[in-house]
Coordinates of C-alpha atoms and ligand atoms in Angstrom, one line a residue:
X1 CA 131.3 96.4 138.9
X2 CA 130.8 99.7 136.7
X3 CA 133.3 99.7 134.6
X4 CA 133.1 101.6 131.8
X5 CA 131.1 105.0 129.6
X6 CA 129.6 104.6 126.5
X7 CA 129.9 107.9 124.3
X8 CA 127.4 108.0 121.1
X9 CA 128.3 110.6 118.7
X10 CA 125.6 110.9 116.2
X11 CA 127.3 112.7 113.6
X12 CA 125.8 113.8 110.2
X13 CA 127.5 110.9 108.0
X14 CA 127.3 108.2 110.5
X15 CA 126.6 107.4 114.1
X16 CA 130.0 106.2 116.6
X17 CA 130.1 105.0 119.4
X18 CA 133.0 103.8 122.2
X19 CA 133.8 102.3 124.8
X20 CA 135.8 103.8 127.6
X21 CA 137.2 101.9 130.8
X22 CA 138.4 104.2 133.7
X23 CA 141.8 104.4 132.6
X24 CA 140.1 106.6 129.7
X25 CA 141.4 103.8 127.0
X26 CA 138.3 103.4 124.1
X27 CA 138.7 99.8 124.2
X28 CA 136.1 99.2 121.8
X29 CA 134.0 101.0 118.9
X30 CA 130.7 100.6 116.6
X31 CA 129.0 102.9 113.5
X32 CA 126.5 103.1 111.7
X33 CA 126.0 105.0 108.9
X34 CA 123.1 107.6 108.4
X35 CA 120.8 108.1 105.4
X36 CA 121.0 111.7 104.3
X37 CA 118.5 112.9 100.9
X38 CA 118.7 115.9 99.0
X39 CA 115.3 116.0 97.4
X40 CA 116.1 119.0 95.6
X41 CA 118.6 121.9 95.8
X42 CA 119.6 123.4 99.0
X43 CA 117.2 120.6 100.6
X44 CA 118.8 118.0 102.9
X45 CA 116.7 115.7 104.9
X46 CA 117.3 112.9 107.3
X47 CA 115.2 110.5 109.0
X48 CA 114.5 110.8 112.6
X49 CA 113.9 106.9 113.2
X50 CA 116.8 106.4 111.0
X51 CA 118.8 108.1 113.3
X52 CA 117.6 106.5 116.6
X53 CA 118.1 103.1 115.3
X54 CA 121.4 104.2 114.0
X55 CA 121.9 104.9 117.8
X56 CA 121.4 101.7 118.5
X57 CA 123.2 99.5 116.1
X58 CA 126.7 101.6 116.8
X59 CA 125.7 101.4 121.0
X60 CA 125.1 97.5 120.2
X61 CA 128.8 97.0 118.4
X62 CA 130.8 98.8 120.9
X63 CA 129.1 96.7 123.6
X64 CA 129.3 93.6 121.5
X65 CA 131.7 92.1 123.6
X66 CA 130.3 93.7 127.3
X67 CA 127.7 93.1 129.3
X68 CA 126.0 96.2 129.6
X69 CA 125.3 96.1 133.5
X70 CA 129.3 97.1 133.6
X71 CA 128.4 100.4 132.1
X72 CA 128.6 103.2 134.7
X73 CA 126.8 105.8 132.3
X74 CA 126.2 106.9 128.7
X75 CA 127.5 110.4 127.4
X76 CA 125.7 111.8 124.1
X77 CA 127.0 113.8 121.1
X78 CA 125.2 115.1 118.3
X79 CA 125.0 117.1 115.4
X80 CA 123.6 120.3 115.8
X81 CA 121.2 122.8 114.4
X82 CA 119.1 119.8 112.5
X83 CA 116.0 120.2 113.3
X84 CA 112.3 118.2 113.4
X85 CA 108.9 118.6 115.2
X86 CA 106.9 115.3 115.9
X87 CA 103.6 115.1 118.0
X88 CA 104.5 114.9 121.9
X89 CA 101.4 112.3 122.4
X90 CA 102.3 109.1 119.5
X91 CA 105.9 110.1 119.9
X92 CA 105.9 110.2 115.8
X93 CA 107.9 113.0 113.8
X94 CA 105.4 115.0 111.4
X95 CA 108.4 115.3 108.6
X96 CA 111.9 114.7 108.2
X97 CA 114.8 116.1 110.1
X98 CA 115.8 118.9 108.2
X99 CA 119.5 118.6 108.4
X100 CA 122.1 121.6 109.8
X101 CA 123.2 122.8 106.0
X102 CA 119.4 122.7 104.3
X103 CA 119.0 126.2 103.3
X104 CA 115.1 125.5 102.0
X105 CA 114.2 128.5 105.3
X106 CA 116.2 130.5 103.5
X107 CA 113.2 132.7 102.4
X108 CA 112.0 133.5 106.4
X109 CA 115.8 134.4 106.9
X110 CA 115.3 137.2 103.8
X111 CA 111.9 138.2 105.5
X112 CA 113.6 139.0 108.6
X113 CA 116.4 140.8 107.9
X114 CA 115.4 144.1 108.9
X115 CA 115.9 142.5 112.3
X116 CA 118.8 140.8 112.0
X117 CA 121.2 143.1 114.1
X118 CA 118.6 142.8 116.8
X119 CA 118.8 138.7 116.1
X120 CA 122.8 138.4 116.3
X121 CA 122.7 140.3 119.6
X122 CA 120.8 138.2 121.4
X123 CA 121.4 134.4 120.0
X124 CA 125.0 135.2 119.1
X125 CA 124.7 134.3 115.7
X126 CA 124.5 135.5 112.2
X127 CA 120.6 135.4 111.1
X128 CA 121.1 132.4 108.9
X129 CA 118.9 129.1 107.8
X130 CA 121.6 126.7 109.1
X131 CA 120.1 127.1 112.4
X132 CA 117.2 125.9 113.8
X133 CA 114.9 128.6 114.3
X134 CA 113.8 129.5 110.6
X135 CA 113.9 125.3 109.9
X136 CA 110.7 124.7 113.1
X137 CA 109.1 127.8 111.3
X138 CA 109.0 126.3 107.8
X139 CA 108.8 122.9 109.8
X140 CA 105.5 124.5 111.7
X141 CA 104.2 125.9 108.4
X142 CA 104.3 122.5 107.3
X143 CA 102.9 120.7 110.1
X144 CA 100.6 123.1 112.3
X145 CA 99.3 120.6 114.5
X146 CA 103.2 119.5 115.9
X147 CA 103.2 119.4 119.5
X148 CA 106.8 119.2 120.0
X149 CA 110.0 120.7 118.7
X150 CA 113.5 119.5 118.6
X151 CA 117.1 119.2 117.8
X152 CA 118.6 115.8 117.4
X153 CA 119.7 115.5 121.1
X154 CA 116.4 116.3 121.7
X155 CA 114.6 113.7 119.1
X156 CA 116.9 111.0 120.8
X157 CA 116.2 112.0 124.4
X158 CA 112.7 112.1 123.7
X159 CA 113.2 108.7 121.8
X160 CA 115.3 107.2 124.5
X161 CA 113.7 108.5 127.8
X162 CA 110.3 109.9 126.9
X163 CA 111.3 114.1 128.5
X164 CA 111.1 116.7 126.0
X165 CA 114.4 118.3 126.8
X166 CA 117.3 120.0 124.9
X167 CA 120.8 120.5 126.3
X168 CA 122.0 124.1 126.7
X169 CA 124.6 124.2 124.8
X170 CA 122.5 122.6 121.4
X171 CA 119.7 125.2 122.8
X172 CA 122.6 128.0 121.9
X173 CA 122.3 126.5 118.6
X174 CA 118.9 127.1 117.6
X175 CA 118.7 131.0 117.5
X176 CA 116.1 131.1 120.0
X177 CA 118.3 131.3 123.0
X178 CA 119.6 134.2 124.6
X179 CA 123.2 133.2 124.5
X180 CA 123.9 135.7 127.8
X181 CA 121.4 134.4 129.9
X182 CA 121.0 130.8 129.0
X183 CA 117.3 131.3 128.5
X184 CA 115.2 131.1 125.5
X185 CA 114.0 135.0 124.2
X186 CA 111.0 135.8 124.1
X187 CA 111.8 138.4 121.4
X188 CA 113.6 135.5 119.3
X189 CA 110.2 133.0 119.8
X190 CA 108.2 136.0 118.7
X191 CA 110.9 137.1 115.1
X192 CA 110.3 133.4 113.9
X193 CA 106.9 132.8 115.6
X194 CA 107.6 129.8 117.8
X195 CA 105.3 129.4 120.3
X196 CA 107.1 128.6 123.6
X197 CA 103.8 125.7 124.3
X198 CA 106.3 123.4 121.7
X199 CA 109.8 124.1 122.9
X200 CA 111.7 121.3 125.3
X201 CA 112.9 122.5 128.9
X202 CA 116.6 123.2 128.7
X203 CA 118.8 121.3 130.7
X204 CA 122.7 121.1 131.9
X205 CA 125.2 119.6 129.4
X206 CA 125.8 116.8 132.7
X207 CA 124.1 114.9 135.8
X208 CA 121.2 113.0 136.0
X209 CA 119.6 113.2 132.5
X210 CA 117.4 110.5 132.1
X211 CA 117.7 106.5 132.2
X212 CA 117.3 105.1 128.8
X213 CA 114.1 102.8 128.2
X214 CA 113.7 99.8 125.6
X215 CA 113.9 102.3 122.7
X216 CA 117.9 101.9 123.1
X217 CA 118.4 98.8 122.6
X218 CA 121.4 97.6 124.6
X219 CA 121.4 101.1 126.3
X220 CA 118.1 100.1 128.1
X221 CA 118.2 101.0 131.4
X222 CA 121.7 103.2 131.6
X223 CA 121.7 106.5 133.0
X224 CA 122.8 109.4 130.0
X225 CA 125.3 111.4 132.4
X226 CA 126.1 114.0 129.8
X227 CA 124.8 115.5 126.6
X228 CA 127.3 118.0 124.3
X229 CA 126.7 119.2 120.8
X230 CA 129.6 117.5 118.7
X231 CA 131.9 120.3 117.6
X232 CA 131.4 121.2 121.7
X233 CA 132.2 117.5 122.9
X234 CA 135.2 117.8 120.9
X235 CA 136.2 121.2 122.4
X236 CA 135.5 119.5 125.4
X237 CA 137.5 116.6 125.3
X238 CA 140.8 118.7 124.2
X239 CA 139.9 121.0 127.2
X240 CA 139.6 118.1 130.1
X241 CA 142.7 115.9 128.7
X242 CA 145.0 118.4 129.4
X243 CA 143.8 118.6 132.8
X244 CA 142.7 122.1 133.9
X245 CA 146.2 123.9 132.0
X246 CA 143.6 124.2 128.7
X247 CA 143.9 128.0 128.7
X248 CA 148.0 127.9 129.0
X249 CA 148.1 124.7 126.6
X250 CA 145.5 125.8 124.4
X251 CA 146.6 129.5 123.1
X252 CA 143.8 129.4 120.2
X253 CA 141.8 127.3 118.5
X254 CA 140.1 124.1 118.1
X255 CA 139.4 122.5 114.4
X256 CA 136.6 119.9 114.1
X257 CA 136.9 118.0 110.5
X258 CA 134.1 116.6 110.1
X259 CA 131.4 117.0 107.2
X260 CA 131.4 120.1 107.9
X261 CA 134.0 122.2 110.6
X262 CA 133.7 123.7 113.0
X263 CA 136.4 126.4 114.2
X264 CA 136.4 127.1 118.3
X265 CA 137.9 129.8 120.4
X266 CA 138.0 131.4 123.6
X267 CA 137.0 134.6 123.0
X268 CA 133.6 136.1 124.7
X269 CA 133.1 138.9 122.1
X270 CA 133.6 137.3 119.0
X271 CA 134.3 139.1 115.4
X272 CA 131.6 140.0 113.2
X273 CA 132.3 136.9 111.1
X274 CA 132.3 134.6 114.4
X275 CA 129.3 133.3 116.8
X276 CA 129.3 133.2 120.2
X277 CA 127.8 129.8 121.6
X278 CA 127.3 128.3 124.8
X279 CA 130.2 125.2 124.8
X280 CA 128.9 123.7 127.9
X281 CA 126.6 124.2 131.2
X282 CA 128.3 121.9 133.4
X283 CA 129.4 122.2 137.2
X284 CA 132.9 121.3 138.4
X285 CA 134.4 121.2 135.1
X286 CA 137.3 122.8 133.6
X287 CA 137.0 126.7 132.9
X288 CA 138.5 128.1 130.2
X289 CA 138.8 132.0 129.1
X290 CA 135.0 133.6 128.8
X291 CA 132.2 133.5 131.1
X292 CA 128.5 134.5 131.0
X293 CA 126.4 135.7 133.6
X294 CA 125.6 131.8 134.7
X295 CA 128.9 130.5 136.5
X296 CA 128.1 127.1 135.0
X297 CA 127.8 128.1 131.5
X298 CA 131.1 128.0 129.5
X299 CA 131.0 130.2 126.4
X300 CA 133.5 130.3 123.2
X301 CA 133.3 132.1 119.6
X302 CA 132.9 130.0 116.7
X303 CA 132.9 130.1 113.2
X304 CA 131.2 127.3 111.0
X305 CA 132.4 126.0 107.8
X306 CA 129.7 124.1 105.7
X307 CA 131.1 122.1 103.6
X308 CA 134.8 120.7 104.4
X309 CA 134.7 116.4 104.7
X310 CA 131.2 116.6 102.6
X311 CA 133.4 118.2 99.4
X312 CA 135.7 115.2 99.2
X313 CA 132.6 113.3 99.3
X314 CA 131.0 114.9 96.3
X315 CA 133.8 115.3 94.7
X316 CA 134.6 110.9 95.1
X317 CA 130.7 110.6 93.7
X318 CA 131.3 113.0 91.1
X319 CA 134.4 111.1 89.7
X320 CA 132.5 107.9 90.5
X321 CA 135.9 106.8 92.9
X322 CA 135.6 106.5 96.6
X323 CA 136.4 109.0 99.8
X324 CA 139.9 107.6 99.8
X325 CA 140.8 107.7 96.4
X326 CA 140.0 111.3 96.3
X327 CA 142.7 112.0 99.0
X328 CA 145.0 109.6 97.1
X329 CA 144.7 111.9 94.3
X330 CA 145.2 114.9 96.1
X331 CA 148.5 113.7 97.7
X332 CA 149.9 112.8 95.3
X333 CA 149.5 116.1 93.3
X334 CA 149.5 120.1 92.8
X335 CA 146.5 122.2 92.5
X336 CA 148.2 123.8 89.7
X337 CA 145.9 127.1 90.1
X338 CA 142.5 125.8 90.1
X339 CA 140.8 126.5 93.1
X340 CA 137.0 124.5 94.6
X341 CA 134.7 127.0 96.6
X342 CA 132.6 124.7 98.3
X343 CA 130.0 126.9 98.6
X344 CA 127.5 123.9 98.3
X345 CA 125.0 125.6 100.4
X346 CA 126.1 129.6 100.5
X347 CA 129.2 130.0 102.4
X348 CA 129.0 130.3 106.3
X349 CA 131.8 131.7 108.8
X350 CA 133.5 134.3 108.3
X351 CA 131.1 135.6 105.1
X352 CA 128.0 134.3 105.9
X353 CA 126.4 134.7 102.0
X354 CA 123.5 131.9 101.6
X355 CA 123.6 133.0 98.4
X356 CA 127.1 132.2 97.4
X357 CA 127.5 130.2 94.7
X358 CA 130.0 127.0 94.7
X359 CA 132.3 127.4 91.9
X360 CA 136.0 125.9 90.1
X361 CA 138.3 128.7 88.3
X362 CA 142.0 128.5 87.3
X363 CA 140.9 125.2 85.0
X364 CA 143.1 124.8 82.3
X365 CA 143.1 121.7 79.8
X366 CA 145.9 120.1 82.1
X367 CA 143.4 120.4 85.0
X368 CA 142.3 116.4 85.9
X369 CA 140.6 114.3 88.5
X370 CA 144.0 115.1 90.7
X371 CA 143.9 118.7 90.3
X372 CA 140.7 118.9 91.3
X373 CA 141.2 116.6 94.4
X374 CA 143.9 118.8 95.7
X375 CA 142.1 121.8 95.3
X376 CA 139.0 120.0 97.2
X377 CA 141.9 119.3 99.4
X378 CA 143.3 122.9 100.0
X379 CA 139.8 124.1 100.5
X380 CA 139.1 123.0 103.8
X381 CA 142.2 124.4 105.2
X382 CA 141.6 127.5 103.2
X383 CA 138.1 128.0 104.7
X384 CA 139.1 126.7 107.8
X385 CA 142.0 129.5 107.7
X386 CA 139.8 132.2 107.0
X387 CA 137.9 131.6 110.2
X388 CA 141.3 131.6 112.0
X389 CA 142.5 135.1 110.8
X390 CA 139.3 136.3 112.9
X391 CA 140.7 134.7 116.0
X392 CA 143.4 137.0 117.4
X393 CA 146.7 135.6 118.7
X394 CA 146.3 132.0 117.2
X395 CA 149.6 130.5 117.9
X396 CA 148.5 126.6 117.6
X397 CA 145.7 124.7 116.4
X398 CA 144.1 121.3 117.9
X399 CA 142.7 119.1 115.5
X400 CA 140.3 116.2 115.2
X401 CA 137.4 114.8 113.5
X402 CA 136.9 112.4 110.6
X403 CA 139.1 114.3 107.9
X404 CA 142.0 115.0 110.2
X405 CA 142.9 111.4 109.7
X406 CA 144.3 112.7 106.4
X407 CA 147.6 113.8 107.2
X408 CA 148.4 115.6 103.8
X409 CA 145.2 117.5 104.8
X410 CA 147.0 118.9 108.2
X411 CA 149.7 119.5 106.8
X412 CA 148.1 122.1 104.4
X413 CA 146.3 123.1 107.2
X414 CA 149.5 123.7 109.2
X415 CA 151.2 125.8 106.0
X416 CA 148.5 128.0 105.1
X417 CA 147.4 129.0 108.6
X418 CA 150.8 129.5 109.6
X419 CA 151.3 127.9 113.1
X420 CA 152.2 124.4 114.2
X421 CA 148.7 122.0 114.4
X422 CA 148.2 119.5 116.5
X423 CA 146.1 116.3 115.5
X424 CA 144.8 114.4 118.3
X425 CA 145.1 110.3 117.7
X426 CA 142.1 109.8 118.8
X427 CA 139.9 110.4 115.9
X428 CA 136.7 110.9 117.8
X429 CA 137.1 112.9 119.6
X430 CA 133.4 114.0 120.1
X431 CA 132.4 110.9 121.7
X432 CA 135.5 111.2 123.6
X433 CA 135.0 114.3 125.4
X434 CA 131.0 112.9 125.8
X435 CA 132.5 109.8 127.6
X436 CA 135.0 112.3 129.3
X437 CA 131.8 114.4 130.9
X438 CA 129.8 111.2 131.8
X439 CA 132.7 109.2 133.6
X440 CA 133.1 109.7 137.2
X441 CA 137.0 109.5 137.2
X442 CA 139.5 111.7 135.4
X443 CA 140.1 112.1 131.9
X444 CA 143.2 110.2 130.4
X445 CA 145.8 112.8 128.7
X446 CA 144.7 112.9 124.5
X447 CA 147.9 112.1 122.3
X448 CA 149.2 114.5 119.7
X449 CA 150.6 114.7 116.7
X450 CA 152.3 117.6 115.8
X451 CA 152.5 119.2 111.5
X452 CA 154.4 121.9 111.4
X453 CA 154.9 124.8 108.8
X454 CA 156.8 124.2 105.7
X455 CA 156.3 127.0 103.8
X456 CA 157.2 130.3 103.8
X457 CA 155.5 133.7 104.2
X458 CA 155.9 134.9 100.8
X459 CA 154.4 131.5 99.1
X460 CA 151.4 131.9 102.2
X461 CA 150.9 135.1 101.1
X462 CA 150.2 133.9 97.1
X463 CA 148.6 130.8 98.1
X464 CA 146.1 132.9 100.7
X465 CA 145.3 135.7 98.2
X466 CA 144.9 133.9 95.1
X467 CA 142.5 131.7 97.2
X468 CA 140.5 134.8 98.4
X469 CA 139.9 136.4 94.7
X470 CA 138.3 133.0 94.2
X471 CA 135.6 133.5 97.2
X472 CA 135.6 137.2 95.8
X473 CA 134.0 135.8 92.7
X474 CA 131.4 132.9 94.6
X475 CA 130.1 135.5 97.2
X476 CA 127.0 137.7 96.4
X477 CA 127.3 140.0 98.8
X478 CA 130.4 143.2 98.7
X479 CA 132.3 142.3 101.2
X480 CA 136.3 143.8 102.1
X481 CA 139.4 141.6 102.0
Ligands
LIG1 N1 141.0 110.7 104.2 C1 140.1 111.6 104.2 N2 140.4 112.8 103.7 C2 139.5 113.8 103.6 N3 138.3 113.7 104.1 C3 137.9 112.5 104.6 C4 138.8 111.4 104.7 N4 138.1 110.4 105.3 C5 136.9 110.9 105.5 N5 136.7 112.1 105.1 C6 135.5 113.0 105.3 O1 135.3 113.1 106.6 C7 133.8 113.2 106.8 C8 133.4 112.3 108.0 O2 134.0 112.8 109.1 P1 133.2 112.6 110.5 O3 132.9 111.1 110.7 O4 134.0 113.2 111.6 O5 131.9 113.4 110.2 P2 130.5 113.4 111.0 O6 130.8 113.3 112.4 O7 129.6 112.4 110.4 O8 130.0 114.9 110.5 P3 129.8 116.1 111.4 O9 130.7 116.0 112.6 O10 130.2 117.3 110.5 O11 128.3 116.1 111.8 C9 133.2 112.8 105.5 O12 132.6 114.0 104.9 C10 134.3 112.3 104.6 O13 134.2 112.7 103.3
LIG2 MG1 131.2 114.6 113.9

């Protein structure tokens, strides 16, 4: 008897994957981790093959102890905007995956920024080289005789079922699609000069999606029943385990912590310094706040941070300690006025400079490894604030990813933005709300745990502002406070 969904979330650190019976309890879980390169600055490159046989390896560990015939369907999450081309005949990718924050496109963005209004309007997003759209034009430049052009849900439905598709909602993240209609633009293919001959054929975010052949290992023969970009799975899985009452329950945002965050809302026109995205295109499910045109087609506002979990990485390989020593460090100690403007790659949501320069200030001789930590620290939930003071009427936040396991982190989080936030238990919750879209019974209520403000106003106030004159000084572009 079908028993169970497996949910991969191929993330940009690592690849997870769970097992879910159909009381909605993960009873088991695999990774495996993904090799990222930098090759030079601003470039960040990942293997497409890596990634499918990362696939694989975390499928195999969560269903080490399962016989695969028990598994009902497969639900798929994945990182979004990376993109790749590879020849539709061999199968083989002509270059690497050119990962979400790689900025080396940045130079197509610059030529087309007489058209950039004309750009946000129809993709609903900020012309920027995090998405996909200026990445297959520099991949295209590179390799002209490409056939085929994806994301990585694309790569591993190609890889795993041999269609060329892409799922709406990671279609909304390319900046070719008109966000409105659902439909790729015509006017976008023709800005960044993608001829529509390469593009996959956009599907739902559920139903029949393909059955997995050998290429997946243990997945062989499963039906994938549901496809979400990450940050949208997670969205996703807060939405359906509170059973339809999201809107009432929800009252504002959704934090993913991941490598980099992701900041969703449910707002249909968005702020300047927001996106609007297409969450999911999936029948029957539950609706919350804006609508497009298509009925099916769930939208939400969203502002991206690039670098939150990935700074307390460099930072542990700059001090030569690991991940967890870093937020050791930072628990146990003050910032003491130095502040860490991640801005690794240019700064996205709300400023949106690819220019921006990452930068330290307030150092002092006193300042050490756990200064720095801290501040590494306090700048996720500074960033991650800053997208929130776009958001109107934000009265809690729901949390998850791999950083909100860090409970010092929250808490910051909770005192800077100002309202209570609640962390969901379940750390993954993007392979969660995948195994929650696949399953054919009802998703199981997400537990909570709840970080509430301890500071007051005044020291919010100080903390917030002294924070912004340091972002002042990394952006390149004037903009207000
Ligand atoms: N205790 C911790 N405190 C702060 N950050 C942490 C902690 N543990 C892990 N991280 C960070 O969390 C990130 C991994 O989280 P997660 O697994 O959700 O990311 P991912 O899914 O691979 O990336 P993304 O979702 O952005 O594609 C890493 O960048 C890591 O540095
Ligand atoms: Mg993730």
């Amino acid at each position: 008897m079908a028993d169970f969904v497996v949910a991969v979330d191929q993330g940009t650190s690592s690849t997870k994957a769970l097992l879910v019976d159909r009381s909605g309890a993960v009873v088991a879980s695999g990774s495996a981790p993904v090799g990222i390169a930098y090759p030079s600055p601003g470039w960040v490159e990942q293997d497409a093959q890596d990634i499918l046989r990362g696939v694989r390896l975390a499928a195999a560990a969560a269903l080490r102890d399962v016989d695969p015939a028990r598994v009902v369907a497969v639900g798929l999450s994945t990182q979004r905007e990376s993109a790749l081309v590879w020849d539709r005949v061999s199968g083989e990718p002509l270059g690497p995956v050119l990962g979400w924050q790689d900025q080396r496109s940045r130079d197509i963005c610059i030529r087309l920024r007489g058209s950039e209004k004309e750009i946000a309007s129809l993709s609903g997003l900020p012309l920027d080289p995090m998405f996909s759209a200026a990445k297959l034009r520099w991949l295209l430049d590179a390799a002209p005789s490409a056939s085929a052009v994806g994301t990585v849900d694309s790569w591993l439905v190609y890889a795993l079922t041999g269609a060329h598709h892409i799922e709406r909602g990671n279609a909304s993240r390319t900046q070719l699609l008109d966000v409105r209609t659902g439909t790729w633009s015509p006017r976008l293919l023709s800005l960044f000069g993608i001829p529509a001959s390469v593009l996959p054929e956009i599907t739902p975010s559920s139903g029949d999606l393909g059955v997995i052949g050998p290429a997946g290992g243990v997945l062989a023969s499963l039906p994938i029943r549901a496809i979400l970009g990450d940050s949208h799975a997670a969205l996703f899985a807060h939405a359906s385990s509170s059973g339809g009452s999201f809107g009432g329950a929800f009252g504002g945002a959704k934090v993913t912590y991941g490598t980099g965050s992701s900041v969703m809302g449910l707002l249909s026109s968005p702020s300047t310094g927001l996106g609007l995205t297409i969450a999911w295109d999936a029948p029957d499910v539950v609706r919350i706040g804006a609508q497009s045109k298509n009925t099916d087609v769930q939208l939400a506002a969203e502002g991206n941070i690039r670098s939150s979990g990935a700074t307390i990485g460099w930072l542990a390989t700059l001090l030569g300690v690991s991940t967890e020593r870093v937020a050791e460090l930072a628990r146990g100690a003050s910032s003491d006025g130095v502040f860490l403007v991640p801005a690794f790659g240019g700064l996205a949501a709300p400023w949106w400079d690819d220019a921006a320069s990452g930068l330290i200030t307030g150092l002092s001789l006193g300042s050490g490894p756990a200064q720095l930590a801290a501040a590494a620290l306090e700048s996720i939930a500074h960033q991650v604030t800053d997208v929130l003071d776009d958001l109107p009427d934000v009265r809690q936040v729901l949390a998850d990813g791999g950083a909100s396991a860090n409970d010092h982190l929250i808490q910051i989080q909770a005192d800077l933005a100002g309202v209570p936030v609640r962390r969901a238990r379940t750390r993954n919750l993007s392979a969660l709300g995948a195994a929650n879209l696949a399953a054919p019974w009802p998703a199981a209520a997400i537990a909570y745990d709840e970080f509430r403000p301890r500071i007051d106003q005044d020291d919010r106030s100080a903390r917030r502002s002294a924070w912004r004159a340091a972002v002042h000084r990394a952006l390149t572009t004037a903009v207000g406070s």
